mmCIF file of C-alpha atoms in Angstrom:
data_model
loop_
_atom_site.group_PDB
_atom_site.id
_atom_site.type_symbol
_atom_site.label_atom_id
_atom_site.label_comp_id
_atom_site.label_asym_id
_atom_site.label_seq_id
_atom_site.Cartn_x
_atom_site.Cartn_y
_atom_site.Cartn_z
ATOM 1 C CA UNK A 1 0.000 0.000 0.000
ATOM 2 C CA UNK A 2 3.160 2.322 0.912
ATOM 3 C CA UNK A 3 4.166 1.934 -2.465
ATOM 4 C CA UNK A 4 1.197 2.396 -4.482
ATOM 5 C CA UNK A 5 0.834 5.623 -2.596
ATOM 6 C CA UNK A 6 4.290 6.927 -3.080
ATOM 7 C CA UNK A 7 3.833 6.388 -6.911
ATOM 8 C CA UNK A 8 0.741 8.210 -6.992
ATOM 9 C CA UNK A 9 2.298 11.459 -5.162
ATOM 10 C CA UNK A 10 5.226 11.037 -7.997
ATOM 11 C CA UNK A 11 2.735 10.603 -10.652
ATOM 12 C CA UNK A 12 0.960 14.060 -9.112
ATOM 13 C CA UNK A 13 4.082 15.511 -9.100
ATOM 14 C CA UNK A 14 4.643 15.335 -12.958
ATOM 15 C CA UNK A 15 1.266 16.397 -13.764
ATOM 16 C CA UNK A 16 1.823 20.073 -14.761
ATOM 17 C CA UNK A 17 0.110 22.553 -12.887
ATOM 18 C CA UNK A 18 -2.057 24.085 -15.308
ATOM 19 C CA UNK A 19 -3.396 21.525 -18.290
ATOM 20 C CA UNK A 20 -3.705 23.225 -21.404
ATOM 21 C CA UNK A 21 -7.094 24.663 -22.056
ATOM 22 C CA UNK A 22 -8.406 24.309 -25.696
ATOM 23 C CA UNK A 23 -10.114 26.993 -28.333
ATOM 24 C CA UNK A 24 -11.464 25.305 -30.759
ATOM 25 C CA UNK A 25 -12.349 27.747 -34.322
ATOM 26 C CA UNK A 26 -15.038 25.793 -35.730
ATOM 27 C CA UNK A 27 -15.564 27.945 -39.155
ATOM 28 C CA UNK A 28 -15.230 27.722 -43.066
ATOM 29 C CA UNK A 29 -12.764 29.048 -44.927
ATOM 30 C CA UNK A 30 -12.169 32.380 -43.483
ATOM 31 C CA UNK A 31 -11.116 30.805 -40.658
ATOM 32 C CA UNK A 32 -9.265 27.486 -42.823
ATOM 33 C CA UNK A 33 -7.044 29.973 -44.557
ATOM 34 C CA UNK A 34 -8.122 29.592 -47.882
ATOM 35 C CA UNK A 35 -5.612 30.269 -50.679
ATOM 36 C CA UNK A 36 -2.341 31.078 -47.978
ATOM 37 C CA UNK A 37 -0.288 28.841 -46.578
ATOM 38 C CA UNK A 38 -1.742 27.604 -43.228
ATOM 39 C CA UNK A 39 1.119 29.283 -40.998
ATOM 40 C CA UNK A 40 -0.052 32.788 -42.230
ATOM 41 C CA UNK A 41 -3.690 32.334 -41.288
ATOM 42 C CA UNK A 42 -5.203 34.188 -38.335
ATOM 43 C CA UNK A 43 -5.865 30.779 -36.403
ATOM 44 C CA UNK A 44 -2.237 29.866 -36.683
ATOM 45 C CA UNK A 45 -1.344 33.837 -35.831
ATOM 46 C CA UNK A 46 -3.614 33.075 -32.628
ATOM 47 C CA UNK A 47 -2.202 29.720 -31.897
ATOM 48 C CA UNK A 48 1.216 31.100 -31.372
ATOM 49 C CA UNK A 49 0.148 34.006 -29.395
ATOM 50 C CA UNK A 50 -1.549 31.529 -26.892
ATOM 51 C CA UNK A 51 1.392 29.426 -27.033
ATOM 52 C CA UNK A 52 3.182 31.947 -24.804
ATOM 53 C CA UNK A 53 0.345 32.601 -22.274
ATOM 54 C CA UNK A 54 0.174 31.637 -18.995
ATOM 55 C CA UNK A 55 -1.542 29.268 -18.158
ATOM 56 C CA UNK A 56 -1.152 27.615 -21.232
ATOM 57 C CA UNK A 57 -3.971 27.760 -24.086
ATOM 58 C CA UNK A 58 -4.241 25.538 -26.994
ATOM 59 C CA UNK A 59 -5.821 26.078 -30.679
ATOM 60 C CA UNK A 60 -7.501 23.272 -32.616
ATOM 61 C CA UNK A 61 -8.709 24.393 -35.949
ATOM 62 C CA UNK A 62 -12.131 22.560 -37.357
ATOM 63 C CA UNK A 63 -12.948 24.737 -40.116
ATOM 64 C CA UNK A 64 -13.554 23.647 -43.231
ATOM 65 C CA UNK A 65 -13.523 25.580 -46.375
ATOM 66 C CA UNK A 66 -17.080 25.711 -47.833
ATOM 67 C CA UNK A 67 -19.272 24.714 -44.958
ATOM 68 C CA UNK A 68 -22.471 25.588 -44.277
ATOM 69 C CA UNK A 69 -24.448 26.164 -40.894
ATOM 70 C CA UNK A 70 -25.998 22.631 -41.279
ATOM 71 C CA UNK A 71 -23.039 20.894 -42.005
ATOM 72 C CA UNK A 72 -21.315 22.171 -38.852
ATOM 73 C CA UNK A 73 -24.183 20.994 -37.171
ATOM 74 C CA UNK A 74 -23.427 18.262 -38.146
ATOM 75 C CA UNK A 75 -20.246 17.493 -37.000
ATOM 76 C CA UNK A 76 -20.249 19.495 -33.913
ATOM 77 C CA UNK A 77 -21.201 17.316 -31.708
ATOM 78 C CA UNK A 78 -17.914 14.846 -32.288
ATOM 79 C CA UNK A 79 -15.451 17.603 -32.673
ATOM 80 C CA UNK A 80 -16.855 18.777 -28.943
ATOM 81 C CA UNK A 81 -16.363 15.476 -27.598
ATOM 82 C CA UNK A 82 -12.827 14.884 -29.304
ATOM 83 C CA UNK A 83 -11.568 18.556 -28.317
ATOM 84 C CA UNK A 84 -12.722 18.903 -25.254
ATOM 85 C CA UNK A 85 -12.932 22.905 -26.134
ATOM 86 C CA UNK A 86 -13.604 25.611 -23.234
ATOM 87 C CA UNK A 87 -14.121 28.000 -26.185
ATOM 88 C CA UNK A 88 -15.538 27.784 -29.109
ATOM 89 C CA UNK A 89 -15.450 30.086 -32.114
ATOM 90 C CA UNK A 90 -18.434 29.690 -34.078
ATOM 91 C CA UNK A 91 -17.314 31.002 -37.636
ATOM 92 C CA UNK A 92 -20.220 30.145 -39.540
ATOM 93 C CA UNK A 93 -23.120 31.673 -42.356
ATOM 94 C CA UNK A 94 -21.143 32.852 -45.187
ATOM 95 C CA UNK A 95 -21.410 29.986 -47.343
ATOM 96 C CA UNK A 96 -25.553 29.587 -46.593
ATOM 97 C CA UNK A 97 -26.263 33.221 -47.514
ATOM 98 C CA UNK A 98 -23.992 32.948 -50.959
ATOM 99 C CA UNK A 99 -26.285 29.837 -51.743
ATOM 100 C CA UNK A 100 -29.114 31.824 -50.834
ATOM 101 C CA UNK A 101 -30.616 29.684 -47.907
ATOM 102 C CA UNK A 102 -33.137 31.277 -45.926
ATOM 103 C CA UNK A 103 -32.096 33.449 -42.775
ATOM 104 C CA UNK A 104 -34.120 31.571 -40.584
ATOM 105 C CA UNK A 105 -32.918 28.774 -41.073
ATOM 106 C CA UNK A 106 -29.021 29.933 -41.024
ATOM 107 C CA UNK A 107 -30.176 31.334 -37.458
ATOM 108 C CA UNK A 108 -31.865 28.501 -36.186
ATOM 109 C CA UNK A 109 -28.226 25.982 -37.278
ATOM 110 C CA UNK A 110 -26.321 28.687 -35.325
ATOM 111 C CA UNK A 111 -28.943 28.782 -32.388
ATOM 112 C CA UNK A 112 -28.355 24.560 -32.072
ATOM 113 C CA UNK A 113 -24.850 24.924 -32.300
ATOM 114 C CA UNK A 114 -24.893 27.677 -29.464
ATOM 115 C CA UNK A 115 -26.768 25.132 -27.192
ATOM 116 C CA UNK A 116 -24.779 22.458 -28.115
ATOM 117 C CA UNK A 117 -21.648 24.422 -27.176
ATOM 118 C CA UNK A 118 -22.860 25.390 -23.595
ATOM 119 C CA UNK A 119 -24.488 21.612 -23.287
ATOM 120 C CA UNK A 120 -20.459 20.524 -23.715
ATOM 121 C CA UNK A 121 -19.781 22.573 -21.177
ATOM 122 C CA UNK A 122 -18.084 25.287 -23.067
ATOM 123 C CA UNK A 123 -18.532 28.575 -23.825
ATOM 124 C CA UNK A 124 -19.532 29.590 -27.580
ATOM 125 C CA UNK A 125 -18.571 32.712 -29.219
ATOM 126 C CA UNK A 126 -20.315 33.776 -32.314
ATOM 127 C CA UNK A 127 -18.313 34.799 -35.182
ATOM 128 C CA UNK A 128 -19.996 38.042 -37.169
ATOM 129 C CA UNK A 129 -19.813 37.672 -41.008
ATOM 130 C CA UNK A 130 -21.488 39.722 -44.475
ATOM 131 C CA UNK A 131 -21.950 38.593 -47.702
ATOM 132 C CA UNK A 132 -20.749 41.102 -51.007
ATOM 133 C CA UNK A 133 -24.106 43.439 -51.475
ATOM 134 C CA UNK A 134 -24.810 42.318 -54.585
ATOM 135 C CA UNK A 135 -27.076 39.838 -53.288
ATOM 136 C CA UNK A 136 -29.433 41.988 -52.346
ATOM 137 C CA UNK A 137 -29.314 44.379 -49.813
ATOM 138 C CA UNK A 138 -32.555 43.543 -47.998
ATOM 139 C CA UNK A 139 -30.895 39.771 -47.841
ATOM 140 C CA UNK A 140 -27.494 41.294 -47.113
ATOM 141 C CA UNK A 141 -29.286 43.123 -44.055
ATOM 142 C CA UNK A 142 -31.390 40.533 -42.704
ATOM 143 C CA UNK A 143 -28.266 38.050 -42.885
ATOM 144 C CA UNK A 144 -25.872 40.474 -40.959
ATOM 145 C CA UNK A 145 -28.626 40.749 -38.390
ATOM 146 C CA UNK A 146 -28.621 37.258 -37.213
ATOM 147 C CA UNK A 147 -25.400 37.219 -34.905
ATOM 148 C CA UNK A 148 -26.036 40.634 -33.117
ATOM 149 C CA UNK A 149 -29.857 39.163 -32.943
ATOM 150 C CA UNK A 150 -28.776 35.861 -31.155
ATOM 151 C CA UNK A 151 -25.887 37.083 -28.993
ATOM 152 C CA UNK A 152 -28.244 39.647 -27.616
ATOM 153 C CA UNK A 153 -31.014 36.991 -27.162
ATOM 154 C CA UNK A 154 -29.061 34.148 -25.999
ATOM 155 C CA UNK A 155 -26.129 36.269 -24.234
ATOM 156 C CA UNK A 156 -23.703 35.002 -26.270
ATOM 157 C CA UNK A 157 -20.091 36.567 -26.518
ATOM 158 C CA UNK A 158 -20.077 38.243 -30.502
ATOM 159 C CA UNK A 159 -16.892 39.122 -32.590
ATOM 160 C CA UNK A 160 -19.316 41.756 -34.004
ATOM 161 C CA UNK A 161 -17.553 41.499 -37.609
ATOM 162 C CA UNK A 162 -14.691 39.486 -38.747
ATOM 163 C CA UNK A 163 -13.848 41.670 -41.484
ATOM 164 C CA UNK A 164 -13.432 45.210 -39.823
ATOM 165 C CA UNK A 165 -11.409 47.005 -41.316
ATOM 166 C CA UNK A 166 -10.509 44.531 -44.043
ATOM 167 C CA UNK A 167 -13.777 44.707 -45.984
ATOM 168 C CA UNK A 168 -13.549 48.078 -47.307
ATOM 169 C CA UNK A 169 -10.707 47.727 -49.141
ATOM 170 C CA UNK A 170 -9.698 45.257 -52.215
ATOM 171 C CA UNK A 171 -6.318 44.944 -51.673
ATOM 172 C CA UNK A 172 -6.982 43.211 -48.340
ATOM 173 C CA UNK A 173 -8.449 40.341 -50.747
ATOM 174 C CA UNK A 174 -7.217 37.628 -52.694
ATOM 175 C CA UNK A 175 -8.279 37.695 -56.590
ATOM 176 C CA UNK A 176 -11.818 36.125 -55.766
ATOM 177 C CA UNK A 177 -12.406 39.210 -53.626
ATOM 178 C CA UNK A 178 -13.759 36.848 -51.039
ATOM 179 C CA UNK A 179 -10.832 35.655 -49.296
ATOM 180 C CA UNK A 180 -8.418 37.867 -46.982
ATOM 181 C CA UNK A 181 -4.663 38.062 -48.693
ATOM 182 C CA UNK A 182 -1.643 36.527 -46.408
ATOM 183 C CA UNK A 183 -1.318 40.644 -45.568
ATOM 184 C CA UNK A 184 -4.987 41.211 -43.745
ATOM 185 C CA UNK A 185 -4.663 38.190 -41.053
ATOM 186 C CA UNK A 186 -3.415 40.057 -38.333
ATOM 187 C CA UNK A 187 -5.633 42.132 -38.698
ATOM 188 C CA UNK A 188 -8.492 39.341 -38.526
ATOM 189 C CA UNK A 189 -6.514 38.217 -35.246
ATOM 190 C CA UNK A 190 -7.073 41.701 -33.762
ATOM 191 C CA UNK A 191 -10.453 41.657 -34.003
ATOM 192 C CA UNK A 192 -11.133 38.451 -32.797
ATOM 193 C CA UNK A 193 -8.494 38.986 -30.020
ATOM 194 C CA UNK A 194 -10.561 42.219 -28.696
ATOM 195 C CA UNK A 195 -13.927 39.501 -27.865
ATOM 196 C CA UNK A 196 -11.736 36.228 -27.179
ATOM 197 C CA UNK A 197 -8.825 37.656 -24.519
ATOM 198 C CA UNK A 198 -11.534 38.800 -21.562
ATOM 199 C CA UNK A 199 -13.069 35.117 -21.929
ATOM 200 C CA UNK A 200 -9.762 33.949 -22.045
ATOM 201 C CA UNK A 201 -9.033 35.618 -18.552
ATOM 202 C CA UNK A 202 -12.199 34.747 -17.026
ATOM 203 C CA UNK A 203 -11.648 30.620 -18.171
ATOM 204 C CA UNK A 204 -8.284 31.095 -16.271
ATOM 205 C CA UNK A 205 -7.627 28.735 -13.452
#
């Protein structure tokens, strides 16, 4: 009995103090870095800023260039369950509103995911997104009103827009004028970082 007891106070004595803690950036491919090399993406840019904070934080990238609301939905479930996240950024909409789904339905995937999130015992973060006006700017509206709409009503911490600062000018965008150039990803970092770093304090052992 002595000895199985002294092994277990070595054992505890390995252990670090502080386990790393886990984001998880469950988007498409804003967040996938889409037409740049992976290192130069704003989830890799936030992965090594967290590598130097104390306590330690991790970064596990699940996006997935092209997905939709409902195929995150989809797939949340495992990736929660793999991860083990304490935060998740939920990056999601872009690709439903250039297909044209309806809004309510966009907002009711995000509202499941939300739930989901906090049922995992995790915090969710919604991710604010926009779609190029020409697809109507009634459509353009009603789909930019969804995350403000649901962090309000479900108290949810909002990155209010991705893009600030980015979307008003072309050069920030690869050829397809979609995508964010290699140049505009720090940028992206910043204003994630001003939503994610308070959560990332209060999460703090």
């Amino acid at each position: 009995m002595g000895r199985v007891l002294l092994a277990a106070v070595l054992l505890s004595l390995a252990v670090p103090a502080f386990a790393a803690r886990t984001v998880l950036v469950f988007g498409d491919s804003l967040s996938a870095a889409y037409g740049i090399a992976s290192d130069q993406g704003w989830v890799s840019l936030l992965a090594r800023r967290l590598a130097e904070s104390k306590p330690p934080w991790q970064v596990v990238n699940a996006s997935v260039s092209g997905e939709t609301t409902a195929g995150g939905l989809r797939r949340l479930a495992e990736d929660l369950r793999r991860h083990q996240p304490a935060i998740v950024l939920i990056e999601l909409g872009a690709n439903d509103a250039l297909r044209g789904q309806p809004v309510a339905g966009i907002r009711a995937n995000l509202e499941q995911m939300v739930r989901i999130v906090r049922e995992a015992h995790a915090v969710p973060v919604l991710v604010g997104i926009t779609i190029p006006p020409n697809y109507g700017i009634d459509y353009v509206r009603e789909f930019q009103s969804i995350y403000p709409a649901l962090a309000k009503k479900d108290q949810v911490a909002l990155v209010p827009f991705l893009l600030e600062g980015i979307a008003e000018g072309r050069e920030n965008f690869q050829d397809d004028q979609l995508h964010p150039t290699a140049a505009a990803q720090p940028r992206i970092l910043d204003n994630v970082w001003a939503t994610l770093e308070p959560l990332l304090r209060k999460k703090a052992p």
